[in-house]
PDB file of N, CA, C and O in Angstrom:
ATOM      1  N   MET A1285      -1.242 -12.616  -0.319  1.00  0.00           N
ATOM      2  CA  MET A1285      -2.295 -11.737   0.177  1.00  0.00           C
ATOM      3  C   MET A1285      -3.616 -12.468   0.055  1.00  0.00           C
ATOM      4  O   MET A1285      -3.870 -13.135  -0.936  1.00  0.00           O
ATOM      5  N   THR A1286      -4.426 -12.307   1.051  1.00  0.00           N
ATOM      6  CA  THR A1286      -5.745 -12.905   1.029  1.00  0.00           C
ATOM      7  C   THR A1286      -6.618 -12.187   0.007  1.00  0.00           C
ATOM      8  O   THR A1286      -6.239 -11.183  -0.565  1.00  0.00           O
ATOM      9  N   SER A1287      -7.787 -12.678  -0.158  1.00  0.00           N
ATOM     10  CA  SER A1287      -8.726 -12.078  -1.104  1.00  0.00           C
ATOM     11  C   SER A1287      -9.066 -10.643  -0.684  1.00  0.00           C
ATOM     12  O   SER A1287      -9.260 -10.353   0.492  1.00  0.00           O
ATOM     13  N   ILE A1288      -9.115  -9.774  -1.664  1.00  0.00           N
ATOM     14  CA  ILE A1288      -9.412  -8.366  -1.397  1.00  0.00           C
ATOM     15  C   ILE A1288     -10.929  -8.180  -1.388  1.00  0.00           C
ATOM     16  O   ILE A1288     -11.606  -8.531  -2.353  1.00  0.00           O
ATOM     17  N   PRO A1289     -11.471  -7.644  -0.295  1.00  0.00           N
ATOM     18  CA  PRO A1289     -12.908  -7.427  -0.215  1.00  0.00           C
ATOM     19  C   PRO A1289     -13.403  -6.525  -1.353  1.00  0.00           C
ATOM     20  O   PRO A1289     -12.749  -5.525  -1.682  1.00  0.00           O
ATOM     21  N   PRO A1290     -14.529  -6.847  -1.958  1.00  0.00           N
ATOM     22  CA  PRO A1290     -15.048  -6.067  -3.086  1.00  0.00           C
ATOM     23  C   PRO A1290     -15.258  -4.588  -2.769  1.00  0.00           C
ATOM     24  O   PRO A1290     -15.060  -3.741  -3.640  1.00  0.00           O
ATOM     25  N   GLN A1291     -15.632  -4.268  -1.540  1.00  0.00           N
ATOM     26  CA  GLN A1291     -15.872  -2.871  -1.199  1.00  0.00           C
ATOM     27  C   GLN A1291     -14.582  -2.054  -1.263  1.00  0.00           C
ATOM     28  O   GLN A1291     -14.611  -0.869  -1.555  1.00  0.00           O
ATOM     29  N   LEU A1292     -13.429  -2.685  -1.023  1.00  0.00           N
ATOM     30  CA  LEU A1292     -12.164  -1.961  -1.131  1.00  0.00           C
ATOM     31  C   LEU A1292     -11.798  -1.702  -2.582  1.00  0.00           C
ATOM     32  O   LEU A1292     -11.228  -0.665  -2.908  1.00  0.00           O
ATOM     33  N   LEU A1293     -12.121  -2.652  -3.459  1.00  0.00           N
ATOM     34  CA  LEU A1293     -11.815  -2.480  -4.876  1.00  0.00           C
ATOM     35  C   LEU A1293     -12.622  -1.352  -5.509  1.00  0.00           C
ATOM     36  O   LEU A1293     -12.210  -0.784  -6.522  1.00  0.00           O
ATOM     37  N   SER A1294     -13.757  -1.031  -4.913  1.00  0.00           N
ATOM     38  CA  SER A1294     -14.569   0.058  -5.452  1.00  0.00           C
ATOM     39  C   SER A1294     -14.389   1.366  -4.679  1.00  0.00           C
ATOM     40  O   SER A1294     -14.928   2.389  -5.068  1.00  0.00           O
ATOM     41  N   ASP A1295     -13.609   1.337  -3.612  1.00  0.00           N
ATOM     42  CA  ASP A1295     -13.365   2.532  -2.804  1.00  0.00           C
ATOM     43  C   ASP A1295     -12.338   3.421  -3.484  1.00  0.00           C
ATOM     44  O   ASP A1295     -11.285   2.963  -3.920  1.00  0.00           O
ATOM     45  N   ARG A1296     -12.606   4.706  -3.567  1.00  0.00           N
ATOM     46  CA  ARG A1296     -11.711   5.616  -4.293  1.00  0.00           C
ATOM     47  C   ARG A1296     -10.351   5.762  -3.623  1.00  0.00           C
ATOM     48  O   ARG A1296      -9.369   6.082  -4.276  1.00  0.00           O
ATOM     49  N   TYR A1297     -10.256   5.543  -2.326  1.00  0.00           N
ATOM     50  CA  TYR A1297      -8.971   5.647  -1.636  1.00  0.00           C
ATOM     51  C   TYR A1297      -8.157   4.367  -1.777  1.00  0.00           C
ATOM     52  O   TYR A1297      -6.938   4.408  -1.909  1.00  0.00           O
ATOM     53  N   TRP A1298      -8.814   3.245  -1.742  1.00  0.00           N
ATOM     54  CA  TRP A1298      -8.128   1.958  -1.819  1.00  0.00           C
ATOM     55  C   TRP A1298      -7.771   1.550  -3.244  1.00  0.00           C
ATOM     56  O   TRP A1298      -6.762   0.879  -3.457  1.00  0.00           O
ATOM     57  N   ARG A1299      -8.582   1.902  -4.209  1.00  0.00           N
ATOM     58  CA  ARG A1299      -8.429   1.396  -5.582  1.00  0.00           C
ATOM     59  C   ARG A1299      -7.028   1.654  -6.145  1.00  0.00           C
ATOM     60  O   ARG A1299      -6.355   0.741  -6.624  1.00  0.00           O
ATOM     61  N   GLY A1300      -6.539   2.885  -6.096  1.00  0.00           N
ATOM     62  CA  GLY A1300      -5.214   3.209  -6.616  1.00  0.00           C
ATOM     63  C   GLY A1300      -4.101   2.563  -5.814  1.00  0.00           C
ATOM     64  O   GLY A1300      -3.099   2.102  -6.370  1.00  0.00           O
ATOM     65  N   THR A1301      -4.278   2.539  -4.509  1.00  0.00           N
ATOM     66  CA  THR A1301      -3.280   1.923  -3.640  1.00  0.00           C
ATOM     67  C   THR A1301      -3.142   0.440  -3.940  1.00  0.00           C
ATOM     68  O   THR A1301      -2.032  -0.074  -4.111  1.00  0.00           O
ATOM     69  N   ILE A1302      -4.263  -0.248  -4.034  1.00  0.00           N
ATOM     70  CA  ILE A1302      -4.238  -1.681  -4.340  1.00  0.00           C
ATOM     71  C   ILE A1302      -3.604  -1.922  -5.710  1.00  0.00           C
ATOM     72  O   ILE A1302      -2.781  -2.827  -5.871  1.00  0.00           O
ATOM     73  N   HIS A1303      -3.951  -1.097  -6.678  1.00  0.00           N
ATOM     74  CA  HIS A1303      -3.398  -1.259  -8.027  1.00  0.00           C
ATOM     75  C   HIS A1303      -1.866  -1.164  -8.000  1.00  0.00           C
ATOM     76  O   HIS A1303      -1.175  -2.005  -8.583  1.00  0.00           O
ATOM     77  N   LEU A1304      -1.343  -0.159  -7.330  1.00  0.00           N
ATOM     78  CA  LEU A1304       0.113  -0.004  -7.276  1.00  0.00           C
ATOM     79  C   LEU A1304       0.777  -1.159  -6.528  1.00  0.00           C
ATOM     80  O   LEU A1304       1.798  -1.682  -6.971  1.00  0.00           O
ATOM     81  N   PHE A1305       0.209  -1.556  -5.412  1.00  0.00           N
ATOM     82  CA  PHE A1305       0.812  -2.658  -4.655  1.00  0.00           C
ATOM     83  C   PHE A1305       0.719  -3.988  -5.397  1.00  0.00           C
ATOM     84  O   PHE A1305       1.600  -4.828  -5.257  1.00  0.00           O
ATOM     85  N   GLN A1306      -0.290  -4.194  -6.189  1.00  0.00           N
ATOM     86  CA  GLN A1306      -0.407  -5.430  -6.947  1.00  0.00           C
ATOM     87  C   GLN A1306       0.504  -5.450  -8.171  1.00  0.00           C
ATOM     88  O   GLN A1306       0.954  -6.521  -8.579  1.00  0.00           O
ATOM     89  N   ASN A1307       0.789  -4.294  -8.757  1.00  0.00           N
ATOM     90  CA  ASN A1307       1.474  -4.262 -10.045  1.00  0.00           C
ATOM     91  C   ASN A1307       2.915  -3.769 -10.023  1.00  0.00           C
ATOM     92  O   ASN A1307       3.596  -3.865 -11.036  1.00  0.00           O
ATOM     93  N   HIS A1308       3.382  -3.245  -8.919  1.00  0.00           N
ATOM     94  CA  HIS A1308       4.784  -2.830  -8.820  1.00  0.00           C
ATOM     95  C   HIS A1308       5.550  -3.952  -8.122  1.00  0.00           C
ATOM     96  O   HIS A1308       5.159  -4.402  -7.048  1.00  0.00           O
ATOM     97  N   TYR A1309       6.636  -4.396  -8.748  1.00  0.00           N
ATOM     98  CA  TYR A1309       7.332  -5.578  -8.240  1.00  0.00           C
ATOM     99  C   TYR A1309       7.794  -5.426  -6.794  1.00  0.00           C
ATOM    100  O   TYR A1309       7.676  -6.366  -6.008  1.00  0.00           O
ATOM    101  N   LYS A1310       8.301  -4.277  -6.411  1.00  0.00           N
ATOM    102  CA  LYS A1310       8.813  -4.096  -5.050  1.00  0.00           C
ATOM    103  C   LYS A1310       7.668  -3.955  -4.049  1.00  0.00           C
ATOM    104  O   LYS A1310       7.716  -4.537  -2.959  1.00  0.00           O
ATOM    105  N   LEU A1311       6.645  -3.194  -4.410  1.00  0.00           N
ATOM    106  CA  LEU A1311       5.500  -3.035  -3.511  1.00  0.00           C
ATOM    107  C   LEU A1311       4.774  -4.361  -3.326  1.00  0.00           C
ATOM    108  O   LEU A1311       4.264  -4.647  -2.242  1.00  0.00           O
ATOM    109  N   ASN A1312       4.752  -5.172  -4.359  1.00  0.00           N
ATOM    110  CA  ASN A1312       4.064  -6.457  -4.268  1.00  0.00           C
ATOM    111  C   ASN A1312       4.714  -7.364  -3.228  1.00  0.00           C
ATOM    112  O   ASN A1312       4.039  -8.195  -2.618  1.00  0.00           O
ATOM    113  N   LEU A1313       6.007  -7.199  -3.002  1.00  0.00           N
ATOM    114  CA  LEU A1313       6.704  -8.003  -1.997  1.00  0.00           C
ATOM    115  C   LEU A1313       6.202  -7.736  -0.581  1.00  0.00           C
ATOM    116  O   LEU A1313       6.282  -8.612   0.288  1.00  0.00           O
ATOM    117  N   VAL A1314       5.705  -6.529  -0.338  1.00  0.00           N
ATOM    118  CA  VAL A1314       5.228  -6.170   1.001  1.00  0.00           C
ATOM    119  C   VAL A1314       3.701  -6.076   1.065  1.00  0.00           C
ATOM    120  O   VAL A1314       3.153  -5.612   2.065  1.00  0.00           O
ATOM    121  N   PHE A1315       3.032  -6.505   0.015  1.00  0.00           N
ATOM    122  CA  PHE A1315       1.566  -6.486   0.002  1.00  0.00           C
ATOM    123  C   PHE A1315       1.073  -7.769   0.649  1.00  0.00           C
ATOM    124  O   PHE A1315       0.674  -8.724  -0.008  1.00  0.00           O
ATOM    125  N   ASN A1316       1.156  -7.796   1.983  1.00  0.00           N
ATOM    126  CA  ASN A1316       0.781  -8.981   2.743  1.00  0.00           C
ATOM    127  C   ASN A1316       0.165  -8.576   4.079  1.00  0.00           C
ATOM    128  O   ASN A1316       0.088  -7.393   4.404  1.00  0.00           O
ATOM    129  N   THR A1317      -0.237  -9.561   4.836  1.00  0.00           N
ATOM    130  CA  THR A1317      -0.953  -9.292   6.088  1.00  0.00           C
ATOM    131  C   THR A1317      -0.059  -8.704   7.174  1.00  0.00           C
ATOM    132  O   THR A1317      -0.568  -8.228   8.188  1.00  0.00           O
ATOM    133  N   LYS A1318       1.236  -8.710   6.973  1.00  0.00           N
ATOM    134  CA  LYS A1318       2.121  -8.066   7.944  1.00  0.00           C
ATOM    135  C   LYS A1318       1.936  -6.549   7.910  1.00  0.00           C
ATOM    136  O   LYS A1318       2.092  -5.871   8.930  1.00  0.00           O
ATOM    137  N   TYR A1319       1.579  -6.001   6.754  1.00  0.00           N
ATOM    138  CA  TYR A1319       1.448  -4.557   6.578  1.00  0.00           C
ATOM    139  C   TYR A1319       0.021  -4.104   6.286  1.00  0.00           C
ATOM    140  O   TYR A1319      -0.266  -2.922   6.367  1.00  0.00           O
ATOM    141  N   PHE A1320      -0.847  -5.021   5.930  1.00  0.00           N
ATOM    142  CA  PHE A1320      -2.218  -4.683   5.563  1.00  0.00           C
ATOM    143  C   PHE A1320      -3.206  -5.569   6.310  1.00  0.00           C
ATOM    144  O   PHE A1320      -3.020  -6.779   6.388  1.00  0.00           O
ATOM    145  N   ASP A1321      -4.244  -4.944   6.838  1.00  0.00           N
ATOM    146  CA  ASP A1321      -5.387  -5.672   7.380  1.00  0.00           C
ATOM    147  C   ASP A1321      -6.583  -5.227   6.546  1.00  0.00           C
ATOM    148  O   ASP A1321      -7.199  -4.199   6.824  1.00  0.00           O
ATOM    149  N   LEU A1322      -6.864  -5.981   5.505  1.00  0.00           N
ATOM    150  CA  LEU A1322      -7.903  -5.583   4.559  1.00  0.00           C
ATOM    151  C   LEU A1322      -9.303  -5.683   5.155  1.00  0.00           C
ATOM    152  O   LEU A1322     -10.200  -4.955   4.745  1.00  0.00           O
ATOM    153  N   GLU A1323      -9.484  -6.550   6.108  1.00  0.00           N
ATOM    154  CA  GLU A1323     -10.802  -6.685   6.732  1.00  0.00           C
ATOM    155  C   GLU A1323     -11.165  -5.424   7.512  1.00  0.00           C
ATOM    156  O   GLU A1323     -12.302  -4.973   7.474  1.00  0.00           O
ATOM    157  N   SER A1324     -10.198  -4.862   8.208  1.00  0.00           N
ATOM    158  CA  SER A1324     -10.479  -3.649   8.991  1.00  0.00           C
ATOM    159  C   SER A1324     -10.116  -2.378   8.229  1.00  0.00           C
ATOM    160  O   SER A1324     -10.383  -1.274   8.705  1.00  0.00           O
ATOM    161  N   GLY A1325      -9.469  -2.528   7.066  1.00  0.00           N
ATOM    162  CA  GLY A1325      -9.096  -1.360   6.276  1.00  0.00           C
ATOM    163  C   GLY A1325      -7.890  -0.626   6.830  1.00  0.00           C
ATOM    164  O   GLY A1325      -7.784   0.589   6.709  1.00  0.00           O
ATOM    165  N   ASP A1326      -6.962  -1.355   7.425  1.00  0.00           N
ATOM    166  CA  ASP A1326      -5.806  -0.754   8.085  1.00  0.00           C
ATOM    167  C   ASP A1326      -4.535  -0.987   7.271  1.00  0.00           C
ATOM    168  O   ASP A1326      -4.301  -2.081   6.769  1.00  0.00           O
ATOM    169  N   VAL A1327      -3.716   0.069   7.154  1.00  0.00           N
ATOM    170  CA  VAL A1327      -2.398  -0.025   6.525  1.00  0.00           C
ATOM    171  C   VAL A1327      -1.375   0.395   7.566  1.00  0.00           C
ATOM    172  O   VAL A1327      -1.504   1.448   8.190  1.00  0.00           O
ATOM    173  N   ARG A1328      -0.362  -0.405   7.758  1.00  0.00           N
ATOM    174  CA  ARG A1328       0.686  -0.088   8.731  1.00  0.00           C
ATOM    175  C   ARG A1328       1.758   0.760   8.036  1.00  0.00           C
ATOM    176  O   ARG A1328       2.788   0.255   7.582  1.00  0.00           O
ATOM    177  N   VAL A1329       1.475   2.036   7.958  1.00  0.00           N
ATOM    178  CA  VAL A1329       2.293   2.985   7.196  1.00  0.00           C
ATOM    179  C   VAL A1329       3.711   3.069   7.757  1.00  0.00           C
ATOM    180  O   VAL A1329       4.688   3.017   6.999  1.00  0.00           O
ATOM    181  N   THR A1330       3.848   3.201   9.051  1.00  0.00           N
ATOM    182  CA  THR A1330       5.177   3.334   9.659  1.00  0.00           C
ATOM    183  C   THR A1330       6.031   2.112   9.371  1.00  0.00           C
ATOM    184  O   THR A1330       7.210   2.237   9.032  1.00  0.00           O
ATOM    185  N   ALA A1331       5.452   0.949   9.482  1.00  0.00           N
ATOM    186  CA  ALA A1331       6.200  -0.282   9.200  1.00  0.00           C
ATOM    187  C   ALA A1331       6.601  -0.365   7.735  1.00  0.00           C
ATOM    188  O   ALA A1331       7.710  -0.807   7.414  1.00  0.00           O
ATOM    189  N   LEU A1332       5.730   0.067   6.842  1.00  0.00           N
ATOM    190  CA  LEU A1332       6.067   0.072   5.415  1.00  0.00           C
ATOM    191  C   LEU A1332       7.218   1.031   5.131  1.00  0.00           C
ATOM    192  O   LEU A1332       8.140   0.705   4.371  1.00  0.00           O
ATOM    193  N   LYS A1333       7.185   2.201   5.725  1.00  0.00           N
ATOM    194  CA  LYS A1333       8.258   3.166   5.510  1.00  0.00           C
ATOM    195  C   LYS A1333       9.581   2.651   6.087  1.00  0.00           C
ATOM    196  O   LYS A1333      10.642   2.887   5.518  1.00  0.00           O
ATOM    197  N   ARG A1334       9.498   1.949   7.193  1.00  0.00           N
ATOM    198  CA  ARG A1334      10.705   1.392   7.813  1.00  0.00           C
ATOM    199  C   ARG A1334      11.328   0.324   6.914  1.00  0.00           C
ATOM    200  O   ARG A1334      12.541   0.332   6.682  1.00  0.00           O
ATOM    201  N   VAL A1335      10.511  -0.565   6.383  1.00  0.00           N
ATOM    202  CA  VAL A1335      11.042  -1.633   5.529  1.00  0.00           C
ATOM    203  C   VAL A1335      11.565  -1.071   4.207  1.00  0.00           C
ATOM    204  O   VAL A1335      12.462  -1.648   3.585  1.00  0.00           O
ATOM    205  N   ALA A1336      11.054   0.074   3.785  1.00  0.00           N
ATOM    206  CA  ALA A1336      11.462   0.682   2.522  1.00  0.00           C
ATOM    207  C   ALA A1336      12.711   1.544   2.651  1.00  0.00           C
ATOM    208  O   ALA A1336      13.212   2.047   1.642  1.00  0.00           O
ATOM    209  N   ALA A1337      13.239   1.704   3.834  1.00  0.00           N
ATOM    210  CA  ALA A1337      14.394   2.581   4.045  1.00  0.00           C
ATOM    211  C   ALA A1337      15.570   2.272   3.113  1.00  0.00           C
ATOM    212  O   ALA A1337      16.164   3.204   2.565  1.00  0.00           O
ATOM    213  N   PRO A1338      15.922   1.019   2.878  1.00  0.00           N
ATOM    214  CA  PRO A1338      17.066   0.759   1.987  1.00  0.00           C
ATOM    215  C   PRO A1338      16.725   0.759   0.489  1.00  0.00           C
ATOM    216  O   PRO A1338      17.611   0.576  -0.343  1.00  0.00           O
ATOM    217  N   TRP A1339      15.474   0.951   0.140  1.00  0.00           N
ATOM    218  CA  TRP A1339      15.062   0.936  -1.262  1.00  0.00           C
ATOM    219  C   TRP A1339      15.636   2.136  -2.009  1.00  0.00           C
ATOM    220  O   TRP A1339      16.031   3.133  -1.419  1.00  0.00           O
ATOM    221  N   SER A1340      15.608   2.053  -3.329  1.00  0.00           N
ATOM    222  CA  SER A1340      16.044   3.176  -4.161  1.00  0.00           C
ATOM    223  C   SER A1340      15.052   4.332  -4.017  1.00  0.00           C
ATOM    224  O   SER A1340      13.912   4.144  -3.564  1.00  0.00           O
ATOM    225  N   GLU A1341      15.471   5.500  -4.427  1.00  0.00           N
ATOM    226  CA  GLU A1341      14.604   6.680  -4.337  1.00  0.00           C
ATOM    227  C   GLU A1341      13.344   6.510  -5.189  1.00  0.00           C
ATOM    228  O   GLU A1341      12.260   6.934  -4.784  1.00  0.00           O
ATOM    229  N   SER A1342      13.468   5.904  -6.347  1.00  0.00           N
ATOM    230  CA  SER A1342      12.290   5.724  -7.201  1.00  0.00           C
ATOM    231  C   SER A1342      11.308   4.725  -6.586  1.00  0.00           C
ATOM    232  O   SER A1342      10.094   4.914  -6.684  1.00  0.00           O
ATOM    233  N   GLU A1343      11.819   3.696  -5.932  1.00  0.00           N
ATOM    234  CA  GLU A1343      10.931   2.733  -5.262  1.00  0.00           C
ATOM    235  C   GLU A1343      10.232   3.388  -4.079  1.00  0.00           C
ATOM    236  O   GLU A1343       9.042   3.159  -3.843  1.00  0.00           O
ATOM    237  N   LYS A1344      10.954   4.215  -3.332  1.00  0.00           N
ATOM    238  CA  LYS A1344      10.345   4.942  -2.212  1.00  0.00           C
ATOM    239  C   LYS A1344       9.291   5.926  -2.722  1.00  0.00           C
ATOM    240  O   LYS A1344       8.272   6.144  -2.065  1.00  0.00           O
ATOM    241  N   PHE A1345       9.551   6.518  -3.878  1.00  0.00           N
ATOM    242  CA  PHE A1345       8.581   7.446  -4.463  1.00  0.00           C
ATOM    243  C   PHE A1345       7.273   6.731  -4.783  1.00  0.00           C
ATOM    244  O   PHE A1345       6.187   7.252  -4.505  1.00  0.00           O
ATOM    245  N   VAL A1346       7.360   5.538  -5.365  1.00  0.00           N
ATOM    246  CA  VAL A1346       6.144   4.791  -5.704  1.00  0.00           C
ATOM    247  C   VAL A1346       5.406   4.388  -4.428  1.00  0.00           C
ATOM    248  O   VAL A1346       4.178   4.449  -4.369  1.00  0.00           O
ATOM    249  N   LEU A1347       6.142   4.021  -3.384  1.00  0.00           N
ATOM    250  CA  LEU A1347       5.507   3.720  -2.098  1.00  0.00           C
ATOM    251  C   LEU A1347       4.801   4.963  -1.567  1.00  0.00           C
ATOM    252  O   LEU A1347       3.642   4.888  -1.134  1.00  0.00           O
ATOM    253  N   ALA A1348       5.474   6.106  -1.608  1.00  0.00           N
ATOM    254  CA  ALA A1348       4.865   7.352  -1.129  1.00  0.00           C
ATOM    255  C   ALA A1348       3.616   7.691  -1.931  1.00  0.00           C
ATOM    256  O   ALA A1348       2.608   8.136  -1.364  1.00  0.00           O
ATOM    257  N   LEU A1349       3.665   7.479  -3.230  1.00  0.00           N
ATOM    258  CA  LEU A1349       2.495   7.726  -4.070  1.00  0.00           C
ATOM    259  C   LEU A1349       1.341   6.812  -3.670  1.00  0.00           C
ATOM    260  O   LEU A1349       0.209   7.267  -3.509  1.00  0.00           O
ATOM    261  N   ALA A1350       1.628   5.537  -3.503  1.00  0.00           N
ATOM    262  CA  ALA A1350       0.580   4.585  -3.124  1.00  0.00           C
ATOM    263  C   ALA A1350      -0.044   4.957  -1.782  1.00  0.00           C
ATOM    264  O   ALA A1350      -1.266   4.909  -1.620  1.00  0.00           O
ATOM    265  N   LEU A1351       0.792   5.344  -0.825  1.00  0.00           N
ATOM    266  CA  LEU A1351       0.271   5.731   0.483  1.00  0.00           C
ATOM    267  C   LEU A1351      -0.490   7.046   0.419  1.00  0.00           C
ATOM    268  O   LEU A1351      -1.476   7.235   1.132  1.00  0.00           O
ATOM    269  N   HIS A1352      -0.059   7.959  -0.434  1.00  0.00           N
ATOM    270  CA  HIS A1352      -0.769   9.225  -0.607  1.00  0.00           C
ATOM    271  C   HIS A1352      -2.139   8.997  -1.231  1.00  0.00           C
ATOM    272  O   HIS A1352      -3.113   9.659  -0.852  1.00  0.00           O
ATOM    273  N   LEU A1353      -2.228   8.081  -2.176  1.00  0.00           N
ATOM    274  CA  LEU A1353      -3.526   7.781  -2.787  1.00  0.00           C
ATOM    275  C   LEU A1353      -4.478   7.216  -1.740  1.00  0.00           C
ATOM    276  O   LEU A1353      -5.691   7.473  -1.787  1.00  0.00           O
ATOM    277  N   PHE A1354      -3.942   6.450  -0.802  1.00  0.00           N
ATOM    278  CA  PHE A1354      -4.768   5.876   0.258  1.00  0.00           C
ATOM    279  C   PHE A1354      -5.208   6.946   1.243  1.00  0.00           C
ATOM    280  O   PHE A1354      -6.353   6.983   1.668  1.00  0.00           O
ATOM    281  N   ASN A1355      -4.277   7.829   1.596  1.00  0.00           N
ATOM    282  CA  ASN A1355      -4.555   8.847   2.609  1.00  0.00           C
ATOM    283  C   ASN A1355      -3.602  10.006   2.360  1.00  0.00           C
ATOM    284  O   ASN A1355      -2.399   9.836   2.468  1.00  0.00           O
ATOM    285  N   GLU A1356      -4.117  11.162   2.058  1.00  0.00           N
ATOM    286  CA  GLU A1356      -3.283  12.288   1.670  1.00  0.00           C
ATOM    287  C   GLU A1356      -2.328  12.760   2.752  1.00  0.00           C
ATOM    288  O   GLU A1356      -1.376  13.478   2.470  1.00  0.00           O
ATOM    289  N   ARG A1357      -2.518  12.344   3.983  1.00  0.00           N
ATOM    290  CA  ARG A1357      -1.585  12.710   5.043  1.00  0.00           C
ATOM    291  C   ARG A1357      -0.272  11.942   4.926  1.00  0.00           C
ATOM    292  O   ARG A1357       0.720  12.308   5.524  1.00  0.00           O
ATOM    293  N   ASN A1358      -0.283  10.860   4.169  1.00  0.00           N
ATOM    294  CA  ASN A1358       0.943  10.061   4.020  1.00  0.00           C
ATOM    295  C   ASN A1358       1.751  10.652   2.916  1.00  0.00           C
ATOM    296  O   ASN A1358       2.182  10.197   2.003  1.00  0.00           O
TER     297      ASN A1358
END
Protein backbone atom coordinates (compact mmCIF):
# COMPACT_ATOMS: atom_id res chain seq x y z
CA MET A 1 0.00 0.00 0.00
CA THR A 2 1.22 3.44 -0.80
CA SER A 3 1.60 6.10 1.83
CA ILE A 4 -1.64 7.00 3.57
CA PRO A 5 -2.49 10.70 3.26
CA PRO A 6 -2.44 12.45 6.66
CA GLN A 7 -5.97 13.80 6.22
CA LEU A 8 -7.31 10.23 6.05
CA LEU A 9 -5.53 9.25 9.26
CA SER A 10 -7.32 12.06 11.07
CA ASP A 11 -10.71 11.48 9.41
CA ARG A 12 -13.24 9.84 11.73
CA TYR A 13 -14.57 7.57 8.96
CA TRP A 14 -11.20 6.44 7.65
CA ARG A 15 -9.30 6.09 10.94
CA GLY A 16 -11.01 2.90 12.18
CA THR A 17 -11.14 1.37 8.73
CA ILE A 18 -7.43 1.94 8.14
CA HIS A 19 -6.61 0.55 11.59
CA LEU A 20 -8.49 -2.69 10.94
CA PHE A 21 -7.06 -3.16 7.46
CA GLN A 22 -3.52 -2.53 8.68
CA ASN A 23 -3.73 -4.79 11.73
CA HIS A 24 -5.92 -7.75 10.74
CA TYR A 25 -3.91 -10.37 8.87
CA LYS A 26 -6.62 -11.20 6.31
CA LEU A 27 -7.72 -7.62 5.69
CA ASN A 28 -4.10 -6.58 5.29
CA LEU A 29 -3.83 -8.93 2.30
CA VAL A 30 -6.41 -6.86 0.41
CA PHE A 31 -5.29 -3.44 1.65
CA ASN A 32 -3.86 -2.41 -1.71
CA THR A 33 -4.55 -0.19 -4.69
CA LYS A 34 -6.74 -2.83 -6.31
CA TYR A 35 -9.41 -2.13 -3.66
CA PHE A 36 -8.46 1.31 -2.33
CA ASP A 37 -7.79 4.65 -3.99
CA LEU A 38 -6.54 6.68 -1.05
CA GLU A 39 -5.93 9.80 -3.11
CA SER A 40 -9.59 10.07 -4.10
CA GLY A 41 -10.91 8.44 -0.91
CA ASP A 42 -12.54 5.54 -2.75
CA VAL A 43 -13.09 1.99 -1.46
CA ARG A 44 -14.22 -0.70 -3.88
CA VAL A 45 -16.72 -2.30 -1.52
CA THR A 46 -18.29 -4.72 -4.01
CA ALA A 47 -14.91 -6.07 -5.06
CA LEU A 48 -13.87 -6.52 -1.43
CA LYS A 49 -17.04 -8.43 -0.62
CA ARG A 50 -16.54 -10.60 -3.70
CA VAL A 51 -12.97 -11.52 -2.77
CA ALA A 52 -14.09 -12.24 0.81
CA ALA A 53 -16.76 -14.75 -0.24
CA PRO A 54 -14.68 -17.84 0.65
CA TRP A 55 -13.43 -16.37 3.95
CA SER A 56 -14.58 -17.64 7.33
CA GLU A 57 -17.58 -15.99 8.97
CA SER A 58 -15.37 -14.24 11.53
CA GLU A 59 -13.13 -12.81 8.80
CA LYS A 60 -16.19 -11.59 6.89
CA PHE A 61 -17.47 -10.02 10.11
CA VAL A 62 -14.26 -8.02 10.55
CA LEU A 63 -14.48 -6.90 6.91
CA ALA A 64 -18.10 -5.84 7.46
CA LEU A 65 -17.09 -3.95 10.59
CA ALA A 66 -14.28 -2.15 8.78
CA LEU A 67 -16.59 -1.18 5.92
CA HIS A 68 -19.30 -0.07 8.36
CA LEU A 69 -16.83 2.19 10.16
CA PHE A 70 -16.00 3.76 6.80
CA ASN A 71 -19.62 4.14 5.72
CA GLU A 72 -22.63 2.99 7.71
CA ARG A 73 -24.44 1.89 4.56
CA ASN A 74 -21.95 -0.95 4.21
